Tab-separated table of C-alpha atoms in Angstrom:
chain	number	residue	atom	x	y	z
A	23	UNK	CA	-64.702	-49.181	7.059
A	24	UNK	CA	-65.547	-45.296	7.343
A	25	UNK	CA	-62.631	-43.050	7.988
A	26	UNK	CA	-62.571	-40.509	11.068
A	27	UNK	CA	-64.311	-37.130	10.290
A	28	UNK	CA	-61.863	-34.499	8.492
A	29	UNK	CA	-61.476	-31.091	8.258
A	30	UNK	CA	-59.732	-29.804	5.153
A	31	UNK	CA	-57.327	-26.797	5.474
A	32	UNK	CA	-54.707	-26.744	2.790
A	33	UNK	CA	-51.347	-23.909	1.944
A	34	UNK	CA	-51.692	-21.906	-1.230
A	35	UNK	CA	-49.852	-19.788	-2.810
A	36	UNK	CA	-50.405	-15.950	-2.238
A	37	UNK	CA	-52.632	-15.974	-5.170
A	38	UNK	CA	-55.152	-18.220	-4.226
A	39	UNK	CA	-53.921	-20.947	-6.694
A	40	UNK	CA	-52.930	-24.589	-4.612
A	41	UNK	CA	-49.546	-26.278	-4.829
A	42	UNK	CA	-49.470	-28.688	-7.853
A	43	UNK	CA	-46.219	-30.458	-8.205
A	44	UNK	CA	-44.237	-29.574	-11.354
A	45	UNK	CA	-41.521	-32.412	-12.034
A	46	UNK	CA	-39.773	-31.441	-14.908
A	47	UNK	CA	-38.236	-28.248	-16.272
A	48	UNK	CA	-38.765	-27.181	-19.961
A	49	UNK	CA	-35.747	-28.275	-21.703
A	50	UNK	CA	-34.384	-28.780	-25.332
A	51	UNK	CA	-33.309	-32.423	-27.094
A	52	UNK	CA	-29.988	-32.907	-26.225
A	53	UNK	CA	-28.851	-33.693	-29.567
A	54	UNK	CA	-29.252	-30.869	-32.284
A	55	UNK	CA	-29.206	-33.351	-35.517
A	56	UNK	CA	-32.712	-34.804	-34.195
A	57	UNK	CA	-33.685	-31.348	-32.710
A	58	UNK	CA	-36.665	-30.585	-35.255
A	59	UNK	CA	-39.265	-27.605	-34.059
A	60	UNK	CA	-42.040	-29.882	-33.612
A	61	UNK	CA	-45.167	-27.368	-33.898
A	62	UNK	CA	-43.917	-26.558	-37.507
A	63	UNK	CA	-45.132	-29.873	-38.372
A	64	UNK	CA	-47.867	-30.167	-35.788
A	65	UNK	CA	-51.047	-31.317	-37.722
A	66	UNK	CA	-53.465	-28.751	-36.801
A	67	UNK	CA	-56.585	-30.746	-37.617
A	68	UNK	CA	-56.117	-32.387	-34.298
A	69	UNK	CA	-56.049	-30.329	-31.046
A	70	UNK	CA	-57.122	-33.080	-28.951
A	71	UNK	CA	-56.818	-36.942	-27.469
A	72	UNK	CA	-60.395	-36.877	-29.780
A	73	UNK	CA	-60.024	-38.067	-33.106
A	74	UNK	CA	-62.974	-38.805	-35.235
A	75	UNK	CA	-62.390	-41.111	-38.161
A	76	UNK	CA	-63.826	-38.725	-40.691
A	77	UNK	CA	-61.271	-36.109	-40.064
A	78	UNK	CA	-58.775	-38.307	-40.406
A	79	UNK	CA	-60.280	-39.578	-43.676
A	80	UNK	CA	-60.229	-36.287	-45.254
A	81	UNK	CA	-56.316	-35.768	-43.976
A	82	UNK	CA	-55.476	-38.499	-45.268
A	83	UNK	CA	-57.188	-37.749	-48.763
A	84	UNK	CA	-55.497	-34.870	-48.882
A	85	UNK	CA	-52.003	-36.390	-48.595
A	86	UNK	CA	-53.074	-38.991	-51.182
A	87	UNK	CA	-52.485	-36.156	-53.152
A	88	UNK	CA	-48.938	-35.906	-52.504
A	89	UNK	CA	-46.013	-37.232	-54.922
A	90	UNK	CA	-44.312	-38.401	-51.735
A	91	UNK	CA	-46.945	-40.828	-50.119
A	92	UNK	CA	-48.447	-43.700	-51.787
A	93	UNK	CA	-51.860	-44.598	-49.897
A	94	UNK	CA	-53.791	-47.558	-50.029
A	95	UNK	CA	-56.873	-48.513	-48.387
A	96	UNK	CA	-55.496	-51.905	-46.332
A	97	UNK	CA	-58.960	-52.704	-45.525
A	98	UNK	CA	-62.198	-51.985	-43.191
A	99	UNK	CA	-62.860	-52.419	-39.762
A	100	UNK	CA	-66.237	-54.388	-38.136
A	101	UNK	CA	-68.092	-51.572	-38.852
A	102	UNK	CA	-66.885	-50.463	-42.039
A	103	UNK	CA	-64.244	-47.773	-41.371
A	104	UNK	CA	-61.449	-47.391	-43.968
A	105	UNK	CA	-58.153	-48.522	-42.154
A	106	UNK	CA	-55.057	-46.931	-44.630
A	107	UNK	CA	-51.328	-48.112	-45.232
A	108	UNK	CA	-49.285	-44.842	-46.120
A	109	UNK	CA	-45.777	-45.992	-47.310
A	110	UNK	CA	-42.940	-43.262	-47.520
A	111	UNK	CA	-39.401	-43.954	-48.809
A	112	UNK	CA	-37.325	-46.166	-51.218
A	113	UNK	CA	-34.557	-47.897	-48.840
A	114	UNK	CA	-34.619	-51.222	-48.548
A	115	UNK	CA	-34.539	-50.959	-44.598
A	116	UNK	CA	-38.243	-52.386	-44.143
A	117	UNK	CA	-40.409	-50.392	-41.060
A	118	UNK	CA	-43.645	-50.939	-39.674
A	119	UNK	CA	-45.358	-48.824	-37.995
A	120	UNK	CA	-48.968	-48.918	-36.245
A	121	UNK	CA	-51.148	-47.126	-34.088
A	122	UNK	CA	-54.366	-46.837	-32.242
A	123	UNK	CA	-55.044	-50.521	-32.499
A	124	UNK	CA	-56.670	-49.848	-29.089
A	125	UNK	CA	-58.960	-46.829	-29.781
A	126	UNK	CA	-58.977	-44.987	-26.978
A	127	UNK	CA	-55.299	-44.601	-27.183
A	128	UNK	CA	-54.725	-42.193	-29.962
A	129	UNK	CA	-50.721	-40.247	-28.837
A	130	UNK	CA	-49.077	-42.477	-31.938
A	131	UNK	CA	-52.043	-41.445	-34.417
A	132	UNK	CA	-50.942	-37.919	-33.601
A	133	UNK	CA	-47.241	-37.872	-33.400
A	134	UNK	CA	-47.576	-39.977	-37.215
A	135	UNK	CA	-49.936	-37.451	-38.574
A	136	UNK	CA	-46.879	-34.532	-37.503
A	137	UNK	CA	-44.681	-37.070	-39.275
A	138	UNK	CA	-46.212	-37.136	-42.254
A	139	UNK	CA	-46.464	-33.181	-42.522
A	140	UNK	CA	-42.230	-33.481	-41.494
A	141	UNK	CA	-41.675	-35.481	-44.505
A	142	UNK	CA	-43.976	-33.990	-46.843
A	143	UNK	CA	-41.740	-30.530	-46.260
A	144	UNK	CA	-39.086	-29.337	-48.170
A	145	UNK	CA	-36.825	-26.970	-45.422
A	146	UNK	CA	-33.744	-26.848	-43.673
A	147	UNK	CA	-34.000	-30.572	-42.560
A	148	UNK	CA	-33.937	-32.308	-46.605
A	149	UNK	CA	-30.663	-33.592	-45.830
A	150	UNK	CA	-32.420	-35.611	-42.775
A	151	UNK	CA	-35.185	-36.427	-44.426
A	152	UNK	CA	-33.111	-37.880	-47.316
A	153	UNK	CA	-31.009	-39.921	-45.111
A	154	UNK	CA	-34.538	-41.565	-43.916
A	155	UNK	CA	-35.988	-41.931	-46.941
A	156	UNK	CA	-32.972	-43.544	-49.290
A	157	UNK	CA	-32.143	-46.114	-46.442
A	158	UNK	CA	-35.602	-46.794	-45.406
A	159	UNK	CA	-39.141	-47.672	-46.405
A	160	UNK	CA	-41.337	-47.052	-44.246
A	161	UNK	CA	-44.963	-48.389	-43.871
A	162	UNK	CA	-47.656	-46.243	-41.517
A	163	UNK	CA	-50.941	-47.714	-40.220
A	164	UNK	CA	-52.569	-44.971	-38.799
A	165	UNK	CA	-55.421	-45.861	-36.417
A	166	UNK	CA	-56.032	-49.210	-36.660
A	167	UNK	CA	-58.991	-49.659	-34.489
A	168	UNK	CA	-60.820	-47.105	-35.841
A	169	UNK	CA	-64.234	-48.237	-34.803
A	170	UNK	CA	-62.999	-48.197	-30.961
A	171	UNK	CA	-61.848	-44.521	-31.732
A	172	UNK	CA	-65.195	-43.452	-32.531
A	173	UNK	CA	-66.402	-43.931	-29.060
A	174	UNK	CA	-63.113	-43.663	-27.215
A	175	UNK	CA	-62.839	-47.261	-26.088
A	176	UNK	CA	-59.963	-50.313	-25.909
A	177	UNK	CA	-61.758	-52.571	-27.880
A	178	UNK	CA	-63.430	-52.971	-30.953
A	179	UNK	CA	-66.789	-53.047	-32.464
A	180	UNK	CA	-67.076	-56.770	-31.712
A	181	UNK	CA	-65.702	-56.522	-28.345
A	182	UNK	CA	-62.358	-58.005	-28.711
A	183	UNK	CA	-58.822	-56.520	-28.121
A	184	UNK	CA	-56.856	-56.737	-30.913
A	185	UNK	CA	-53.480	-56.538	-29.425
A	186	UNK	CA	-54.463	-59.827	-27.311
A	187	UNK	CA	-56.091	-61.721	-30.921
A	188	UNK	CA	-52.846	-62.528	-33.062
A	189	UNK	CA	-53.124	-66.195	-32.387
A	190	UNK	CA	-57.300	-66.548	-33.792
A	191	UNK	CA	-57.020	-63.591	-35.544
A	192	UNK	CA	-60.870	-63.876	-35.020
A	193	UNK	CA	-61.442	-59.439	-35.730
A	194	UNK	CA	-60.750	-57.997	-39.069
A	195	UNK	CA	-58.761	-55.867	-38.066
A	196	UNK	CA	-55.683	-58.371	-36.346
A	197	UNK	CA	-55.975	-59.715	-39.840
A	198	UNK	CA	-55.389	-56.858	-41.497
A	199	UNK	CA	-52.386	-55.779	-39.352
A	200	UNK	CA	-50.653	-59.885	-39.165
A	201	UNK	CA	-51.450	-59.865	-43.330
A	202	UNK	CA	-49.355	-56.649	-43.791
A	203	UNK	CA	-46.215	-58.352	-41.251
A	204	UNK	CA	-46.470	-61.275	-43.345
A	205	UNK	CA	-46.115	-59.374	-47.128
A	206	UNK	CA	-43.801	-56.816	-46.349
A	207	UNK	CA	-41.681	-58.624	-43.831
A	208	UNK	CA	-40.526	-55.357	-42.020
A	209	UNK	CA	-36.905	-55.292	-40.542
A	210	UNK	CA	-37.974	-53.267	-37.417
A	211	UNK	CA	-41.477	-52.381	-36.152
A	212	UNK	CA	-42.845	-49.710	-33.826
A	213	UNK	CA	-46.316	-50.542	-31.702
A	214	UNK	CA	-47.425	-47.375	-30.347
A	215	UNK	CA	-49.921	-47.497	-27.718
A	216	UNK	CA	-51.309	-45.112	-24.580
A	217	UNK	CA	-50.566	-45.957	-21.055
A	218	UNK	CA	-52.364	-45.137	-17.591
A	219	UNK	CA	-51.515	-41.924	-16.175
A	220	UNK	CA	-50.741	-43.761	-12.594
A	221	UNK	CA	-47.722	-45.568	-13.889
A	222	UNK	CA	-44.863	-44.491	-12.441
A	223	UNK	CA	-41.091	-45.217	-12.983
A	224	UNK	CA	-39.654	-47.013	-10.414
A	225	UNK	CA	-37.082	-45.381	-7.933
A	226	UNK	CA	-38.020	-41.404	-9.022
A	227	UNK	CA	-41.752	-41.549	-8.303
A	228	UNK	CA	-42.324	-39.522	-12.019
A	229	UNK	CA	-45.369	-40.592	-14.166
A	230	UNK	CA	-43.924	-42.793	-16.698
A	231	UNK	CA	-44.413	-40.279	-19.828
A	232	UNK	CA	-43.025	-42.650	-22.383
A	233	UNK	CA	-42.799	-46.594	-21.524
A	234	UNK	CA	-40.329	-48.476	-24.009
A	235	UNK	CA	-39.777	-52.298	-24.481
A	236	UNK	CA	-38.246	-54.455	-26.776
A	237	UNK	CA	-40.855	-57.438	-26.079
A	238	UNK	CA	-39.789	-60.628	-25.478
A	239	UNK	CA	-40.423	-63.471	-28.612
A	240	UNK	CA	-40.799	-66.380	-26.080
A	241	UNK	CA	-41.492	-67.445	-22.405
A	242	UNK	CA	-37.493	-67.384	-21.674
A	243	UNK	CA	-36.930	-63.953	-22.596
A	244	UNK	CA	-34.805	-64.652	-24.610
A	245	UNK	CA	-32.232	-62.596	-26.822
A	246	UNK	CA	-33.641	-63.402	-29.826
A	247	UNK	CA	-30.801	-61.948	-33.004
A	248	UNK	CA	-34.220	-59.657	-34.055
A	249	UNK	CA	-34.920	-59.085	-30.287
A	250	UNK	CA	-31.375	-57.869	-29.629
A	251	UNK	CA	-31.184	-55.250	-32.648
A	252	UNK	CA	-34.589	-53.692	-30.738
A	253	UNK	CA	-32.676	-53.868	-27.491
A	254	UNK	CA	-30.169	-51.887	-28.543
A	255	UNK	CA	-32.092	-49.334	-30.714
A	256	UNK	CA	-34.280	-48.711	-27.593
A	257	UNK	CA	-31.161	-48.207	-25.395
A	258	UNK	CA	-30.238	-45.640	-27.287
A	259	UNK	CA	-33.639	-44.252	-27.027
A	260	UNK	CA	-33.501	-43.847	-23.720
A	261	UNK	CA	-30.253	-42.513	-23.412
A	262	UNK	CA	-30.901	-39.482	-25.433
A	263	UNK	CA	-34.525	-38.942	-23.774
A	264	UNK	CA	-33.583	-39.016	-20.439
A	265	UNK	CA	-31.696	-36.296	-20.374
A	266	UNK	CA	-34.852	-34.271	-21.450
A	267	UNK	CA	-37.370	-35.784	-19.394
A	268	UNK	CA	-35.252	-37.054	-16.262
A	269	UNK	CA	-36.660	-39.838	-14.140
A	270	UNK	CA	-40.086	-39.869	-16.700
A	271	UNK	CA	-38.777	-43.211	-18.939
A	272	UNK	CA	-39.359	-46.580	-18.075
A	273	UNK	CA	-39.806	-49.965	-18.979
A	274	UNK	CA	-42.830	-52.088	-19.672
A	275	UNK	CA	-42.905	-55.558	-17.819
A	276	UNK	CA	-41.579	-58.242	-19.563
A	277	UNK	CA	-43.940	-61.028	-19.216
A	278	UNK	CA	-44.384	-62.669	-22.318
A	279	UNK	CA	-47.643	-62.650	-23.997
A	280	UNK	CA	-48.343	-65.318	-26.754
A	281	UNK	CA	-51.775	-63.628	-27.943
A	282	UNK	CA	-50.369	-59.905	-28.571
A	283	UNK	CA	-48.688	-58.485	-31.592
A	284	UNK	CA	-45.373	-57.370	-30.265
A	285	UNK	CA	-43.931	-60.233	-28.765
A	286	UNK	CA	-45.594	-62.537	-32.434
A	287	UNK	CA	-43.662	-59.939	-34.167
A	288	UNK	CA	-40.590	-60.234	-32.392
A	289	UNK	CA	-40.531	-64.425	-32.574
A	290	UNK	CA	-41.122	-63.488	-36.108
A	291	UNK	CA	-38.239	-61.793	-36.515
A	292	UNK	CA	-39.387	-58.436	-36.948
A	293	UNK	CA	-37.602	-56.199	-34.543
A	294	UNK	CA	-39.630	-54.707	-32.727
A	295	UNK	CA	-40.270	-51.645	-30.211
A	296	UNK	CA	-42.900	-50.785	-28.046
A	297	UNK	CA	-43.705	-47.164	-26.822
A	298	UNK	CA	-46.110	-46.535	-24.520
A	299	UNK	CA	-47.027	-42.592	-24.285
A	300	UNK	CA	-48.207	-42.074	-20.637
A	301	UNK	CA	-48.798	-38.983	-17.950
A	302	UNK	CA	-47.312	-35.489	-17.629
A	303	UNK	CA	-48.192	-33.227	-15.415
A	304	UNK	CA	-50.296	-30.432	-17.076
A	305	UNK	CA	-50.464	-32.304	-20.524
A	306	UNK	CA	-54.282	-33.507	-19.676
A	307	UNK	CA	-54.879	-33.892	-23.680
A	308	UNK	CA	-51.414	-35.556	-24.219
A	309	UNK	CA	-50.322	-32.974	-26.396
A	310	UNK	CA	-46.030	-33.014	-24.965
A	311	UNK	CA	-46.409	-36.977	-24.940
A	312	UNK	CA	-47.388	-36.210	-29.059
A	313	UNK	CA	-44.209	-34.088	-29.370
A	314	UNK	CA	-41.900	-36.642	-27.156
A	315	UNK	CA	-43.261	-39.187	-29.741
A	316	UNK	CA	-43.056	-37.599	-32.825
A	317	UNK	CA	-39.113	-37.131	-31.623
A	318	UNK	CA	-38.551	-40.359	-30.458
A	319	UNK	CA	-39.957	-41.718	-33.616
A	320	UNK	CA	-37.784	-39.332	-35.474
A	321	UNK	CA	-34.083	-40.040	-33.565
A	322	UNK	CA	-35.006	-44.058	-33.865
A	323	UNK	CA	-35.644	-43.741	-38.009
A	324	UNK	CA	-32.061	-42.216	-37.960
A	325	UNK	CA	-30.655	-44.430	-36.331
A	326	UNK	CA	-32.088	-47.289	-38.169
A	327	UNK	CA	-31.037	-45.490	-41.616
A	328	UNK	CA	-27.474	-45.324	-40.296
A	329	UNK	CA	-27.160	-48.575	-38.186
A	330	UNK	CA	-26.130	-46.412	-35.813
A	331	UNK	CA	-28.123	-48.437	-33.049
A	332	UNK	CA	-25.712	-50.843	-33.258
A	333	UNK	CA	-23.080	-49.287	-31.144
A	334	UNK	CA	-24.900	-49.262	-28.314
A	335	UNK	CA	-24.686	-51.306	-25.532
A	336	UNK	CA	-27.130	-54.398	-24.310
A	337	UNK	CA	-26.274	-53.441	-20.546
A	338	UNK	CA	-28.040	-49.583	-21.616
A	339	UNK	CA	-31.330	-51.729	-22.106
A	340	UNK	CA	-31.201	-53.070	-18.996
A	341	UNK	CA	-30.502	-49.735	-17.102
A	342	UNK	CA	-34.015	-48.693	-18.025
A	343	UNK	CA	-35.894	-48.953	-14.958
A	344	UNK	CA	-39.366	-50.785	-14.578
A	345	UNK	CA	-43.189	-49.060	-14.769
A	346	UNK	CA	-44.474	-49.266	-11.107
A	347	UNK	CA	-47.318	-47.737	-9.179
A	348	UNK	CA	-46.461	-45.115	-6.703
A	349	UNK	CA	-48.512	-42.205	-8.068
A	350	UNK	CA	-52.164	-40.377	-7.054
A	351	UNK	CA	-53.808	-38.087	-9.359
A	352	UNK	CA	-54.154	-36.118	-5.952
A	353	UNK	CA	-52.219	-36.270	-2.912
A	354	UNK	CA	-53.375	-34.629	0.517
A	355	UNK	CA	-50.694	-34.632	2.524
A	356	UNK	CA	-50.142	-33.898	6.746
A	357	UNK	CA	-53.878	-34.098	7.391
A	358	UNK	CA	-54.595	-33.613	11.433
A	359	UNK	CA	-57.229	-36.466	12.157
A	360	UNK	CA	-59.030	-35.636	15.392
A	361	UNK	CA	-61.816	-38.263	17.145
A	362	UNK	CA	-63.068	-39.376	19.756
A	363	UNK	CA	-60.329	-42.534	19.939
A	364	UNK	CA	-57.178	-40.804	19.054
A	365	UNK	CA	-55.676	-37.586	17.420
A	366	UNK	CA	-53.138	-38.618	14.639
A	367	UNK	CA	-51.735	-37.220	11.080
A	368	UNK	CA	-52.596	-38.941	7.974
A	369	UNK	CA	-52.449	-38.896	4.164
A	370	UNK	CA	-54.901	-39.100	1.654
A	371	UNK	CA	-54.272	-40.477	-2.427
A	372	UNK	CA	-57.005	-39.739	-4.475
A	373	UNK	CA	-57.561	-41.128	-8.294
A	374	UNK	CA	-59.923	-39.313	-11.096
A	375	UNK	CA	-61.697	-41.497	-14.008
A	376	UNK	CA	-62.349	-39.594	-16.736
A	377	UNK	CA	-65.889	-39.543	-17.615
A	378	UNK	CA	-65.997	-38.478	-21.587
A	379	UNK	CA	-69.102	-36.574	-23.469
A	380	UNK	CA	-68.108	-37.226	-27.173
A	381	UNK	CA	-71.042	-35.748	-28.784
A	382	UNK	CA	-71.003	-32.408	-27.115
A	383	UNK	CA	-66.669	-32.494	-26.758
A	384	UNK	CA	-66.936	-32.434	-22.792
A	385	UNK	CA	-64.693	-34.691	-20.273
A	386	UNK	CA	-64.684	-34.459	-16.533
A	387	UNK	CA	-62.908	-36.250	-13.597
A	388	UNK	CA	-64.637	-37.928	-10.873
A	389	UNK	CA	-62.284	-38.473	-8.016
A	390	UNK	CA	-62.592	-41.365	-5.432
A	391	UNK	CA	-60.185	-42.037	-2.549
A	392	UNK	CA	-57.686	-44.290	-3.214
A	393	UNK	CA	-55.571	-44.885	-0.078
A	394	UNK	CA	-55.300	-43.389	3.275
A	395	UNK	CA	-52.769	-43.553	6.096
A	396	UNK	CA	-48.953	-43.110	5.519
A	397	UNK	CA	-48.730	-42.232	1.939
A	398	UNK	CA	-44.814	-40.923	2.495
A	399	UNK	CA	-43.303	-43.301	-0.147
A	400	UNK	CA	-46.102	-41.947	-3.021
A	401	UNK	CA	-46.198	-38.975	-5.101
A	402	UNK	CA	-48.912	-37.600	-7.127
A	403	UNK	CA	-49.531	-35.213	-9.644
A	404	UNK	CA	-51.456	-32.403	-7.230
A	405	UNK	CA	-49.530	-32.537	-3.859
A	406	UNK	CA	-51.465	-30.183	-1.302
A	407	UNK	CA	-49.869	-29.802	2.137
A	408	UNK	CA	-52.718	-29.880	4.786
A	409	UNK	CA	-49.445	-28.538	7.153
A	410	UNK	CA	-51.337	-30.030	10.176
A	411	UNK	CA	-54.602	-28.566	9.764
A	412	UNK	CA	-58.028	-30.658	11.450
A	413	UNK	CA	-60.286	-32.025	8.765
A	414	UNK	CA	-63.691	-32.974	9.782
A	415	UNK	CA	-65.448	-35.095	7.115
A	416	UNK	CA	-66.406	-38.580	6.654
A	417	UNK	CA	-64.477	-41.074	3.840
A	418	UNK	CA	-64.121	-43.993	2.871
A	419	UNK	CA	-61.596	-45.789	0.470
A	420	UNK	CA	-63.551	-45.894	-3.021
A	421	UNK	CA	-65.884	-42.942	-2.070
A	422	UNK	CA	-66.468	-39.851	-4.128
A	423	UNK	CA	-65.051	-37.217	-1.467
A	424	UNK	CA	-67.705	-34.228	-1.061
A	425	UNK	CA	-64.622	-31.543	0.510
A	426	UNK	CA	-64.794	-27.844	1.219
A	427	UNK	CA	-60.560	-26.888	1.024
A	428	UNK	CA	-59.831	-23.758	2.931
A	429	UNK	CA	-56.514	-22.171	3.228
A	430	UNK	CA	-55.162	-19.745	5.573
A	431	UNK	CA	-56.180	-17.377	3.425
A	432	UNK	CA	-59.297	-18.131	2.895
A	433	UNK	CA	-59.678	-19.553	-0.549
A	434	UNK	CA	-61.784	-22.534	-0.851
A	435	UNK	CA	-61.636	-25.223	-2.906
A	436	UNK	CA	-64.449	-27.641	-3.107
A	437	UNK	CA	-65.265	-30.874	-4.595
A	438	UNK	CA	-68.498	-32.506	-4.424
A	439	UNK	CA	-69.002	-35.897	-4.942
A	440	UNK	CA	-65.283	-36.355	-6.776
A	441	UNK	CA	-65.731	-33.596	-8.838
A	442	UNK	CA	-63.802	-30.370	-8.596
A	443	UNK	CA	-66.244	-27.561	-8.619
């Protein structure tokens, strides 16, 4: 069905720029022990969501070189791709951590790569570092899908998802990653992984920035004695990072799936955490999701090297409210609709995909429209207020919009066919 012709007149600001909705004021970690200046650290080889497999190669040769790290190659992907183990750390506190094991999800890669530069430093932090280190072992799998990385996609070279092949174990790679559970026999374990932008978290309409779950190790749910020590070590996650990103943590569903890694890992006894890095406004190449997960990663080692997890509380786990979908990309809001039936006001939610130009480093965003109608109870992350204006061009739902934007100024905006031009 074609929607009524529209007229697009939108409020700017008085320099031309439109309203796009800012959630979330700048603010500091709330505790100073796990307060660490995160661009000290910040790996500088990677400035992007982009990261080739050669690059990280030659980082990784490099810290081969440092006393600190022992690196081994685990194995090779489909294709042939080195996939590395870097282990840190002589406490017997076993942790394993992995990341990028779908490849076009590459926040965890990043926030480990700052990690490795935190502990390779010798600063004003030793004493934290030490604390780490003595009490805990700790076992990195950077990029794990690294022939999915190459091209920016989920899956890998032979098609399959590895977090969905833990039962066959059918790609090299889920072998690689169920072999190393099954020698090392980590105490806790940290799944890193990349989210869609449009989740939100339910009852503050935020993008969900960072998702957390302690997955469940059967059908019931059930509070497993490894499944409880996650509970309560992500509880405390999220009440330290809430009060720096309010209303932008939630929790992943959960269903129980018998194929993935987590929730194997979990029945296994490992405990184990899931953090999903997902949307921000203004953080397009997911650079403050890499700092919010280098800290989060940071506060949770602590408290494993202390046991300090332990005095939280089980009910804190369950205050963590659930990922939902009440987010556009691009909301148009108080849109005067004028036809021949009827004169009425109306919304419009838009969505972008990303269409991605590895070889020559470009990415743009195609928007189509989502929704239309009363769009009250949604938020987005670009909110323009139409304030009643007439719009006079044809949509439909799923269409790439072709809109000229005018304001009472006189700045235009346009987009032709879903792209902003």
């Amino acid at each position: 069905m074609r929607l009524p012709c529209l007229f697009l007149f939108l409020i700017y600001f008085k320099h031309g720029t439109y309203v796009s909705c800012r959630f979330y004021p700048s603010s500091q970690l709330m505790n100073s022990e796990i307060h660490m200046e995160h661009d000290a650290y910040r790996e500088s080889l990677f400035t992007n969501r982009f990261i080739k497999h050669q690059i990280l190669k030659s980082k990784i040769g490099h810290i081969q070189s440092q006393a600190c790290f022992k690196v081994r190659q685990l194995g090779s992907s489909v294709q042939q791709r080195e996939i590395y183990q870097l282990t840190i750390g002589t406490g017997k506190i076993q942790v394993m951590l992995w990341s990028q094991m779908h490849g076009d999800e590459p926040t965890g890669t990043l926030a480990f790569f700052d990690l490795f530069n935190f502990f390779a430093a010798d600063d004003q932090h030793n004493a934290f570092r030490k604390r780490i280190l003595d009490n805990c072992t700790l076992h990195f799998i950077p990029m794990l899908n690294p022939d999915g990385a190459e091209v920016h996609q989920r899956r890998n070279a032979q098609g399959i998802d590895i977090n969905r092949d833990f039962l066959k174990q059918q790609s090299t790679e889920a072998r690689l990653l169920a072999g190393l559970q099954q020698n090392i026999q980590p105490e806790f374990g940290f799944n890193m992984h990349d989210q869609d932008t449009l989740w939100s978290v339910s009852g503050s309409k935020k993008p969900a920035t960072i998702s957390l779950l302690a997955p469940p190790a059967d059908d019931e749910a059930s509070i497993t004695p490894g499944r409880l020590k996650a509970m309560l070590l992500t509880a405390g996650i999220y009440q330290v990072f809430k009060k720096q990103i309010p209303g932008c943590i939630g929790r992943w569903s959960e269903e129980y799936e018998a194929r993935a890694f987590g929730d194997n890992f979990q029945r296994l006894g490992t405990s184990t955490v899931l953090i999903e890095a997902g949307g921000y406004p203004g953080d397009f190449e997911k650079q403050y999701a890499r700092k919010l997960t280098f800290d989060i990663l940071l506060y949770a080692l602590n408290q494993i090297s202390t046991q300090q997890y332990a005095k939280q509380q089980l009910s804190q786990y369950h205050q963590i409210p659930f990922n939902h979908k009440e987010l556009f990309h691009l909301l148009i809001k108080n849109c005067q609709i004028n036809n021949d039936d009827s004169n009425f006001t109306a919304d419009i939610g838009l969505n972008y995909t990303e269409i991605i130009d590895l070889e020559h480093h470009k990415h743009k965003k195609i928007y189509t429209v989502a929704d239309f109608g009363d769009l009250s109870t949604w938020n987005a992350y670009d909110v323009f207020d139409a304030d009643g204006w007439a719009m006079a061009t044809s949509l439909s739902i799923g269409e790439k919009p072709t809109l000229k934007i005018v304001d009472t100024q006189g700045n235009i905006l346009v987009m032709d066919q879903g792209v902003m031009v």
